[in-house]
mmCIF file with all atom_site columns, C-alpha atoms in Angstrom:
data_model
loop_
_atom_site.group_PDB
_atom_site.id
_atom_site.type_symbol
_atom_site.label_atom_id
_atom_site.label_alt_id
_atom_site.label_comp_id
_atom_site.label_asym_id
_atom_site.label_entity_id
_atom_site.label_seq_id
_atom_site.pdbx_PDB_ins_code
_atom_site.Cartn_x
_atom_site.Cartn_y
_atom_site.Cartn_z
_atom_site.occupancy
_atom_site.B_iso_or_equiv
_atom_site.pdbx_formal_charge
_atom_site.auth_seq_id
_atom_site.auth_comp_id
_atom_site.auth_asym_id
_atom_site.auth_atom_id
_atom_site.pdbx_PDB_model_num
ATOM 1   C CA . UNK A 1 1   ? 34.286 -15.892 -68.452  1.00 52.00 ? 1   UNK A CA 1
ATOM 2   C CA . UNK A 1 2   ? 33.821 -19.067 -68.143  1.00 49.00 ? 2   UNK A CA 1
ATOM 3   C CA . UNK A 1 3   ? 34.532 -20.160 -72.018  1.00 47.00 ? 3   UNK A CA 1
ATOM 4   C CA . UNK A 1 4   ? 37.192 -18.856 -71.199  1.00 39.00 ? 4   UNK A CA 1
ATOM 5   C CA . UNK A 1 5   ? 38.574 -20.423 -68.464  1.00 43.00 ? 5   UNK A CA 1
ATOM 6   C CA . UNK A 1 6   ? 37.539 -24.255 -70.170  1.00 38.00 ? 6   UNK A CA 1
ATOM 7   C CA . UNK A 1 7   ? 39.321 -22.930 -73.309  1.00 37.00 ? 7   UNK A CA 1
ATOM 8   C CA . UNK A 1 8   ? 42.849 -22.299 -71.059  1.00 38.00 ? 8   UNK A CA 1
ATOM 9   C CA . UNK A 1 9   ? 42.483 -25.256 -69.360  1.00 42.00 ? 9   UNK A CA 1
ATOM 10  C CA . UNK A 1 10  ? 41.835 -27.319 -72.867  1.00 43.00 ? 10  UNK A CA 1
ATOM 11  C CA . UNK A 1 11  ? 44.912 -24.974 -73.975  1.00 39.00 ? 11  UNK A CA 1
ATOM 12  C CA . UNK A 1 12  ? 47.385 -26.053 -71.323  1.00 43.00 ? 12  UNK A CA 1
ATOM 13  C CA . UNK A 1 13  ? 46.149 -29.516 -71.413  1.00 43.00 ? 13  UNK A CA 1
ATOM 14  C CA . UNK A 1 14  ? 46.640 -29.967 -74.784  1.00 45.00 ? 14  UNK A CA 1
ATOM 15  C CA . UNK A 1 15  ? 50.210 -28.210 -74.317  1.00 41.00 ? 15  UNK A CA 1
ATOM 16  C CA . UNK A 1 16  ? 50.712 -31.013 -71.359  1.00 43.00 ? 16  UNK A CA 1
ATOM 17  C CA . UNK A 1 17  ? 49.806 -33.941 -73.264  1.00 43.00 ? 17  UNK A CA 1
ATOM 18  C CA . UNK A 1 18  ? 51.367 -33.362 -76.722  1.00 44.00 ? 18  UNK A CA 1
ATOM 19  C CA . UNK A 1 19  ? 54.711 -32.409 -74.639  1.00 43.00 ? 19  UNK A CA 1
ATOM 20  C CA . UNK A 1 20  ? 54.756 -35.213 -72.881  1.00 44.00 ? 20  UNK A CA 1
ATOM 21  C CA . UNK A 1 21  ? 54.203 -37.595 -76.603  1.00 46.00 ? 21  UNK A CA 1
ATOM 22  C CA . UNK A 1 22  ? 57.270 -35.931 -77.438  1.00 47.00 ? 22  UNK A CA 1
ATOM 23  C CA . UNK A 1 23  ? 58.795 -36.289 -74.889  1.00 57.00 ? 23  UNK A CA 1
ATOM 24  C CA . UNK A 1 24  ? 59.118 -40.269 -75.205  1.00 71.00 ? 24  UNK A CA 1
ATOM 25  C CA . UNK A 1 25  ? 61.963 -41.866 -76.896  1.00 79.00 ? 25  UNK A CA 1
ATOM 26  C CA . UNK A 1 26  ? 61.335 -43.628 -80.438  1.00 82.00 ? 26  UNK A CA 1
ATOM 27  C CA . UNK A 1 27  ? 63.579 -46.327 -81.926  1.00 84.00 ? 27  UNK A CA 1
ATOM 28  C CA . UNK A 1 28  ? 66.600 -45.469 -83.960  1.00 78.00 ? 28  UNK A CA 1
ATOM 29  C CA . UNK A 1 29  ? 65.254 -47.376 -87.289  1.00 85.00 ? 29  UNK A CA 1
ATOM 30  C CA . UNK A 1 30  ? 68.292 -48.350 -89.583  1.00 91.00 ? 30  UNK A CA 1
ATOM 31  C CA . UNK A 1 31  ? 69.006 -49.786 -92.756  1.00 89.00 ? 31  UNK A CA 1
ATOM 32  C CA . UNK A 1 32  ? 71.670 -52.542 -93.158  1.00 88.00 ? 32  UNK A CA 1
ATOM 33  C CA . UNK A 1 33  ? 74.079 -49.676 -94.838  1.00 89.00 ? 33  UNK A CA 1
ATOM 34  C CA . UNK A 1 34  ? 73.717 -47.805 -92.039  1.00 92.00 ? 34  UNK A CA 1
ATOM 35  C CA . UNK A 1 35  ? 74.192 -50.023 -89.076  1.00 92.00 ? 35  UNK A CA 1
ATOM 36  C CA . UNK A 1 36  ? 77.394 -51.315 -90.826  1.00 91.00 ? 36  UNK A CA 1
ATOM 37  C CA . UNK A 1 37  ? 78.965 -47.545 -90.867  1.00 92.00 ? 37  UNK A CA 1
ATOM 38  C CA . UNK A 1 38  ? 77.626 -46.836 -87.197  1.00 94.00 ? 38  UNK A CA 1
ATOM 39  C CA . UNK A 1 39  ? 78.820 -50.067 -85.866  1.00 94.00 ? 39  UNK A CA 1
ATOM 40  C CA . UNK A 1 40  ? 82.634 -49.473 -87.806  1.00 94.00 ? 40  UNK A CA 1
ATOM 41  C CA . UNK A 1 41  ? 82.291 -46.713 -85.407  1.00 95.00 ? 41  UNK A CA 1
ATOM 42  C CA . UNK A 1 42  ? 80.269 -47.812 -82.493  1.00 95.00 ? 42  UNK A CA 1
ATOM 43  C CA . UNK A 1 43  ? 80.101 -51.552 -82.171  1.00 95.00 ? 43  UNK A CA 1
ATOM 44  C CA . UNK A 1 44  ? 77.185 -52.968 -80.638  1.00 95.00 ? 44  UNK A CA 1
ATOM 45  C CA . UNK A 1 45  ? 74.420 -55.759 -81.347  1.00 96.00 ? 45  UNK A CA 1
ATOM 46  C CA . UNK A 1 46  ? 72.120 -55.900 -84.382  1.00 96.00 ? 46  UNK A CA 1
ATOM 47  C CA . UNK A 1 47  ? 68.259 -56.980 -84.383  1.00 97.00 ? 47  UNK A CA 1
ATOM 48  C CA . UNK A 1 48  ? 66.931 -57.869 -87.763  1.00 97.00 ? 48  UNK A CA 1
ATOM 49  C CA . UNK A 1 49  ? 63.009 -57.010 -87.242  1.00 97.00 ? 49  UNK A CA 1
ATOM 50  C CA . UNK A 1 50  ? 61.704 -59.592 -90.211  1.00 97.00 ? 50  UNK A CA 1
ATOM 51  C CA . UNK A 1 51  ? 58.268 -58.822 -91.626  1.00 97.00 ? 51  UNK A CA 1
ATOM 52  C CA . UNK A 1 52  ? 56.110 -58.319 -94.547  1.00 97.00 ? 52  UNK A CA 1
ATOM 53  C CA . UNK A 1 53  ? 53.600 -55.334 -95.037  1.00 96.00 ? 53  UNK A CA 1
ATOM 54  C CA . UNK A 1 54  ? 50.398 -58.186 -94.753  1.00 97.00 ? 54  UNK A CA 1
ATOM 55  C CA . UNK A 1 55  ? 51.574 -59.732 -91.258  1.00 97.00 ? 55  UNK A CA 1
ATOM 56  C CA . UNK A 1 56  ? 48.839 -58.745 -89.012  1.00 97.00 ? 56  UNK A CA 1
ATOM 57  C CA . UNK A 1 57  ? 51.330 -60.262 -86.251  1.00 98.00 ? 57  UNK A CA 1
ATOM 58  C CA . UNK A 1 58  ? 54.037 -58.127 -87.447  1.00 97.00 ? 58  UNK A CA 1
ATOM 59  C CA . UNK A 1 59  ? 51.876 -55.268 -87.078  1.00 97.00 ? 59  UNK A CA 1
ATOM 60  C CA . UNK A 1 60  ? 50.574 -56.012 -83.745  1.00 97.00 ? 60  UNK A CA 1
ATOM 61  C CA . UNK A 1 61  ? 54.239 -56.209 -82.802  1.00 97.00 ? 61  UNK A CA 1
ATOM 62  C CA . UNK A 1 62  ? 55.308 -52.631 -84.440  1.00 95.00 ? 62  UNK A CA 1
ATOM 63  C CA . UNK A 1 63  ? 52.389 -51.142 -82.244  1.00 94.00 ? 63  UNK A CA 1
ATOM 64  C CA . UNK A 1 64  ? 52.333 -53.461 -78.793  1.00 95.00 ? 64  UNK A CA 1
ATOM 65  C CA . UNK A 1 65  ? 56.397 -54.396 -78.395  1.00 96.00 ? 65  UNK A CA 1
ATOM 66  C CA . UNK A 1 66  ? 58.000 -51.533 -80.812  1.00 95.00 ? 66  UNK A CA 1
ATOM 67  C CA . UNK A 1 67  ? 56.031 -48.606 -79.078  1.00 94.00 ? 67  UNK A CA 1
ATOM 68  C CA . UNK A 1 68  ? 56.952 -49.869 -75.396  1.00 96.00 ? 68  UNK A CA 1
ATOM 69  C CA . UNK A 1 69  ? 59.517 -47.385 -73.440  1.00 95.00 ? 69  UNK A CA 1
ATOM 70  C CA . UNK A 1 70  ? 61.307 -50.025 -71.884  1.00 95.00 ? 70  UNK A CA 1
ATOM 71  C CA . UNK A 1 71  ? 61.932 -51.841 -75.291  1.00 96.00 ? 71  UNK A CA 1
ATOM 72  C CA . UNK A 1 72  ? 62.864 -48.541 -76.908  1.00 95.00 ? 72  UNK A CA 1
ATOM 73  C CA . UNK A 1 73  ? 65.375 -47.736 -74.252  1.00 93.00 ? 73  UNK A CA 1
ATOM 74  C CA . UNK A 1 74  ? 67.304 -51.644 -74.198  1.00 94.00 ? 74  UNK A CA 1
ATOM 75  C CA . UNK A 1 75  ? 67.379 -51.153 -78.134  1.00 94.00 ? 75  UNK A CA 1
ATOM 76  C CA . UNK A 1 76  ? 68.401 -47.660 -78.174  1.00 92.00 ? 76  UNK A CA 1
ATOM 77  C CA . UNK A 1 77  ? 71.472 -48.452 -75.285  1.00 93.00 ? 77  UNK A CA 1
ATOM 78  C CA . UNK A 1 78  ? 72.795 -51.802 -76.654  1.00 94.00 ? 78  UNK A CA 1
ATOM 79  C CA . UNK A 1 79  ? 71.366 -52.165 -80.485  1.00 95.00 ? 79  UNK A CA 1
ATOM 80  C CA . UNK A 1 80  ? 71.371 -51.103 -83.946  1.00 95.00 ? 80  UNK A CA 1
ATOM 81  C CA . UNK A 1 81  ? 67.882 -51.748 -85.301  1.00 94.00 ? 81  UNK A CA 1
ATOM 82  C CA . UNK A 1 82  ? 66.825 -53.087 -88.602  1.00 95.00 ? 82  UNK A CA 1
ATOM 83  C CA . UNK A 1 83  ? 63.867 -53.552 -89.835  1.00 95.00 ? 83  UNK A CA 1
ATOM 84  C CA . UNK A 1 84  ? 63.845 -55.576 -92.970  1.00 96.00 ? 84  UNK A CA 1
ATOM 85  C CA . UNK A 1 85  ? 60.754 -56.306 -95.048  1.00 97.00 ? 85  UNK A CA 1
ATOM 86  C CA . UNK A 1 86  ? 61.261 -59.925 -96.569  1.00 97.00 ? 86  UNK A CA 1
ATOM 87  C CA . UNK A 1 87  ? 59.511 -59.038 -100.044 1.00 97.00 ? 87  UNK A CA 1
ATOM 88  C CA . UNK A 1 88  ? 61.482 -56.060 -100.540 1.00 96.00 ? 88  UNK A CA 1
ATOM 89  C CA . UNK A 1 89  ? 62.734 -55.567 -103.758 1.00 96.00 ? 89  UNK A CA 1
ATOM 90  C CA . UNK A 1 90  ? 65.472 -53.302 -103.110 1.00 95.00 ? 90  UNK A CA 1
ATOM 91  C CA . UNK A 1 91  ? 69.089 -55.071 -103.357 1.00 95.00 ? 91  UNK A CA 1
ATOM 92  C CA . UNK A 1 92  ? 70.935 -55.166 -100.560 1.00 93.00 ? 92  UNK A CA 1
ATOM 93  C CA . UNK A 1 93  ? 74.688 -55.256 -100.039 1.00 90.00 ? 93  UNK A CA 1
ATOM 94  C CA . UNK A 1 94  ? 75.997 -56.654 -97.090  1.00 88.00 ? 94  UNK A CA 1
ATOM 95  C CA . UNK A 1 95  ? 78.474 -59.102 -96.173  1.00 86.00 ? 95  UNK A CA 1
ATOM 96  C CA . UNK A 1 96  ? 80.314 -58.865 -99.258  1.00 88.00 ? 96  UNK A CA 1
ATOM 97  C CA . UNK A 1 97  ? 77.220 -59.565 -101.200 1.00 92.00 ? 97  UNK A CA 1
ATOM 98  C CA . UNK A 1 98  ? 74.478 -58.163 -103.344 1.00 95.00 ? 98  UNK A CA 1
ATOM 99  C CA . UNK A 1 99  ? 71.043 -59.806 -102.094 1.00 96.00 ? 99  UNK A CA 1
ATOM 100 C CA . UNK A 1 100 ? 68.213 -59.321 -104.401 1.00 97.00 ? 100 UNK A CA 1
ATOM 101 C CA . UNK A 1 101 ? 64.756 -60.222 -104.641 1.00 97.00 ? 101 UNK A CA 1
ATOM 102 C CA . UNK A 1 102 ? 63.735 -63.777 -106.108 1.00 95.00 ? 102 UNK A CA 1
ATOM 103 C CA . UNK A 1 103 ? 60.457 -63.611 -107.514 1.00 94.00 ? 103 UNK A CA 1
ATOM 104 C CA . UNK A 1 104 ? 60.092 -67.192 -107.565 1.00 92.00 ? 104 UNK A CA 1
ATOM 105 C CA . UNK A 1 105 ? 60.010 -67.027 -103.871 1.00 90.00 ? 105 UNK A CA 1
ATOM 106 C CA . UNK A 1 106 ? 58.475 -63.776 -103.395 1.00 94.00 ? 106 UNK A CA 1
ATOM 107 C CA . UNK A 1 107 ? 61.315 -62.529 -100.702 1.00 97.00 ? 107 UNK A CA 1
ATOM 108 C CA . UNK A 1 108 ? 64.920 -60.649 -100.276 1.00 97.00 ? 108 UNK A CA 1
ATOM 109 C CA . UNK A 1 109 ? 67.468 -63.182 -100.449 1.00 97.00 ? 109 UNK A CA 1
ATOM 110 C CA . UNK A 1 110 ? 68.862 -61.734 -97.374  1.00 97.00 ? 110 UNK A CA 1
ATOM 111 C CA . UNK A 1 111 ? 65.728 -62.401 -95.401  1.00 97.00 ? 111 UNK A CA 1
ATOM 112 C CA . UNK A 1 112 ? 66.030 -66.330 -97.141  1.00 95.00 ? 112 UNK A CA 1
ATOM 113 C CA . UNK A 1 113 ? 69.562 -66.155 -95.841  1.00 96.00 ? 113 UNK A CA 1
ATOM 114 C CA . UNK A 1 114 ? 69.238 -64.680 -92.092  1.00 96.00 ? 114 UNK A CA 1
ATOM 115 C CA . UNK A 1 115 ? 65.882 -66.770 -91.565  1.00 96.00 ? 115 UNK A CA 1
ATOM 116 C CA . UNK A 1 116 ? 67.802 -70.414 -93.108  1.00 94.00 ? 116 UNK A CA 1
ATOM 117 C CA . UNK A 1 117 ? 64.221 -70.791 -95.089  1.00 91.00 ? 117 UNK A CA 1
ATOM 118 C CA . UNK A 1 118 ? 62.511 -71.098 -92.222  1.00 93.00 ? 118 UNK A CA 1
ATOM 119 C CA . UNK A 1 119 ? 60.230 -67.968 -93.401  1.00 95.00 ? 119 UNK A CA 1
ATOM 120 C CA . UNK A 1 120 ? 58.607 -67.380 -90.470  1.00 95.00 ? 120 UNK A CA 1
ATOM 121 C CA . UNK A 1 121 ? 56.872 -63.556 -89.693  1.00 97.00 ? 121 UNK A CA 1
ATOM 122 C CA . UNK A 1 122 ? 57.473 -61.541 -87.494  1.00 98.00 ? 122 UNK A CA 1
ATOM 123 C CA . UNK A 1 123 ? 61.283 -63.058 -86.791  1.00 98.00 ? 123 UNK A CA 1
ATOM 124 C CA . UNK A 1 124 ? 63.403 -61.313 -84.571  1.00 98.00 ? 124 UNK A CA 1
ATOM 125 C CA . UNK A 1 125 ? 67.271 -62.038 -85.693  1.00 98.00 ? 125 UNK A CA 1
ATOM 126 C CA . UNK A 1 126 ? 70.609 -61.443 -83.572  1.00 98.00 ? 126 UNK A CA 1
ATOM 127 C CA . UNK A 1 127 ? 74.094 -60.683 -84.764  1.00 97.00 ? 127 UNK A CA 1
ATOM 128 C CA . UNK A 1 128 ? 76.599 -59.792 -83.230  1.00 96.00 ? 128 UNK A CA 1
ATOM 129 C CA . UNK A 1 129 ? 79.155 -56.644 -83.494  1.00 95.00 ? 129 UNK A CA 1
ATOM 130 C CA . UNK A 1 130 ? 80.928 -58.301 -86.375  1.00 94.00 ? 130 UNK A CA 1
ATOM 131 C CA . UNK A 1 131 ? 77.292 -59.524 -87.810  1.00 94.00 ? 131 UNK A CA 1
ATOM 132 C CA . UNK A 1 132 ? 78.013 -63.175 -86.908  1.00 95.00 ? 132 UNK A CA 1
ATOM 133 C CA . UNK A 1 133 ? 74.113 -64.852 -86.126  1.00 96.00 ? 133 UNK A CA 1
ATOM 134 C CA . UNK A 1 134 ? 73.700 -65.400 -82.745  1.00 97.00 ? 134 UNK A CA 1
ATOM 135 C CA . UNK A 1 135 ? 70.181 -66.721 -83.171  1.00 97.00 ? 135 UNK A CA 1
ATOM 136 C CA . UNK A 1 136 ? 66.626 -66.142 -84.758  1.00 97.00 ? 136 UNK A CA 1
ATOM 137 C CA . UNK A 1 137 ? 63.623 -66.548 -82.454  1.00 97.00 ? 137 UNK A CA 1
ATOM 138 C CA . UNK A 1 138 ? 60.374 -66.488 -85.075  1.00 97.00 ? 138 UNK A CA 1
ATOM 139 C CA . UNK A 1 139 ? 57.021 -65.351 -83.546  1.00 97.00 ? 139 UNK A CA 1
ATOM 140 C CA . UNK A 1 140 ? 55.553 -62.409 -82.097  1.00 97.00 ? 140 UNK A CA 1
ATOM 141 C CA . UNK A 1 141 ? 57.393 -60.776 -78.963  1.00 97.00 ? 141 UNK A CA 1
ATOM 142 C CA . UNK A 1 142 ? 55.280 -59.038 -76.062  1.00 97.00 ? 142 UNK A CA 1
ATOM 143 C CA . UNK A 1 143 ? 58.123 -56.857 -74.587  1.00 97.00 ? 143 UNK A CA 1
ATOM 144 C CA . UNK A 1 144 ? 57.311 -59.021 -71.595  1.00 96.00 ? 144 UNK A CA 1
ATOM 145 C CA . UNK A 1 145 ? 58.936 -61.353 -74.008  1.00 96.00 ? 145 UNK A CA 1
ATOM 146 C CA . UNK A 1 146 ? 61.722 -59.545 -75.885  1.00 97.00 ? 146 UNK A CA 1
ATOM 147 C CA . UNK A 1 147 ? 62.977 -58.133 -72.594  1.00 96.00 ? 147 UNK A CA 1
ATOM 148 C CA . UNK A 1 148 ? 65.048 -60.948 -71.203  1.00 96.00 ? 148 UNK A CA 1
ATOM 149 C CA . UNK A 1 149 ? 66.486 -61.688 -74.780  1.00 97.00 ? 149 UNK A CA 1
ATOM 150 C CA . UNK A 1 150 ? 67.349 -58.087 -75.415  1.00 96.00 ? 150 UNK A CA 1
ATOM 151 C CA . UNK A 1 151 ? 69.152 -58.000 -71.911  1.00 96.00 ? 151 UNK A CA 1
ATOM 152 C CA . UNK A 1 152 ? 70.451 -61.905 -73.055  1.00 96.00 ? 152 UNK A CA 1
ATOM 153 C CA . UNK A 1 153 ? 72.132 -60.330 -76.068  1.00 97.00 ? 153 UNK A CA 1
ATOM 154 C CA . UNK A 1 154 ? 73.012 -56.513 -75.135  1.00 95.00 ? 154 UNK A CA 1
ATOM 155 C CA . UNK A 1 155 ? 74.351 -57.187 -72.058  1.00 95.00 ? 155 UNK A CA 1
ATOM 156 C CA . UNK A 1 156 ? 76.762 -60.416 -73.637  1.00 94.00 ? 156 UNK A CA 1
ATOM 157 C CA . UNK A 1 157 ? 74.828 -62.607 -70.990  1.00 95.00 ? 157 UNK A CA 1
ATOM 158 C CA . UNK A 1 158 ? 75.032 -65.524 -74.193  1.00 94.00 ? 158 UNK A CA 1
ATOM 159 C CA . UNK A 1 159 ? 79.118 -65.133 -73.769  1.00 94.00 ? 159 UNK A CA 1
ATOM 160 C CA . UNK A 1 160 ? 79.230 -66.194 -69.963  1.00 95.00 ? 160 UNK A CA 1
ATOM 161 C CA . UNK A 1 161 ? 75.684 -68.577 -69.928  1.00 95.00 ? 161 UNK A CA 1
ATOM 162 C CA . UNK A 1 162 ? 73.854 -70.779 -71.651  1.00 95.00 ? 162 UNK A CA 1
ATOM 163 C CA . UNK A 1 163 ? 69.793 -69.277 -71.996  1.00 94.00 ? 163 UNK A CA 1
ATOM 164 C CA . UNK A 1 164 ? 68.093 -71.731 -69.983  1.00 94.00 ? 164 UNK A CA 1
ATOM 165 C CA . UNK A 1 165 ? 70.839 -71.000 -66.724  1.00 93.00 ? 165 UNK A CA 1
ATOM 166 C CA . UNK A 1 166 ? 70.203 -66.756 -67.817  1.00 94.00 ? 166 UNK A CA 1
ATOM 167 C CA . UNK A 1 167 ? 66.509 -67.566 -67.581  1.00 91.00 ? 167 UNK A CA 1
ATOM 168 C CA . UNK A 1 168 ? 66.503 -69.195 -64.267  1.00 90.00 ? 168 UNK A CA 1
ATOM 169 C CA . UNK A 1 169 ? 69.081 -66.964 -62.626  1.00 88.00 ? 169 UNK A CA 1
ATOM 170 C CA . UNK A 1 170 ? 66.973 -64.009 -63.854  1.00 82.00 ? 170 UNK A CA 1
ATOM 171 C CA . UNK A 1 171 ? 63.581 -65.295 -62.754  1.00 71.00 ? 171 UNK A CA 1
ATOM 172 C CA . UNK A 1 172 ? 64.810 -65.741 -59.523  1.00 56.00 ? 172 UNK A CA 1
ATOM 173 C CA . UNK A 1 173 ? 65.606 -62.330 -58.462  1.00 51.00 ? 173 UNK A CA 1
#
């Protein structure tokens, strides 16, 4: 009887818990095909997520920034999200243009492009609606960090305010 009742309440708990995992919201990963047809449709901000598969950084930010609920949500509500591996080999059209990989620099041309040669990992990149660069900030990003710049950007904050007046209006409250 009571193996029994321990194997219920291991049941239901198990029930609880894995509900709950699915419960939580995820990030709507695109590639740069994609977030051109859904913002022809939809506009709204891009973040370029710029990494390689041997950043331990970029890694640390997939699990500690990527995986927070806040983060999720501001991406979800006022971003398309790429993430773009910088040694990727795959061609990539955008902008009117095919980028392809350049050995002799072991990257994407479009990660050369969006990070000016400044190859920096992780780099978070910001376009606009019409994929015009509002800014790259290279580094890794607590979501203590990325918050402010995520509400910066998705809210258009950058089209009434310079950052440093944002910052200390918002640090005030």
């Amino acid at each position: 009887m009571k193996q029994t009742r321990i194997l219920l309440f291991f049941l239901a708990f198990n029930l609880v818990f894995l509900g709950t995992a699915q419960a939580q919201e995820q990030i709507q990963w695109m590639k740069f095909e994609e977030a051109i047809a859904a913002n022809a449709k939809n506009p709204k901000m891009i973040l370029v997520d710029v990494y390689t598969d041997w950043c331990s950084w970029c890694k640390k930010m997939d699990k500690n920034t990527y995986l927070n609920q806040a983060i999720i949500k501001q991406l979800n509500e006022d971003f398309y999200f790429i993430k773009l591996n910088a040694e990727t080999k795959d061609s990539i059209f955008f902008d009117n243009k095919m980028f392809t990989y350049q050995a002799q620099y072991k990257v994407n041309e479009l990660a050369l492009a969006l990070l000016n040669g400044q190859m920096s990992y992780p780099s978070t990149v910001f376009l606009d609606e019409k994929f015009a660069l509002l800014t790259v900030v290279p580094g890794y990003l607590t979501p203590k960090d990325l918050s402010p710049i995520l509400t910066y950007f998705g809210k258009n904050f950058h089209l009434k305010m310079k950052w440093e007046e944002f910052i200390k209006t918002n640090s005030e409250k």
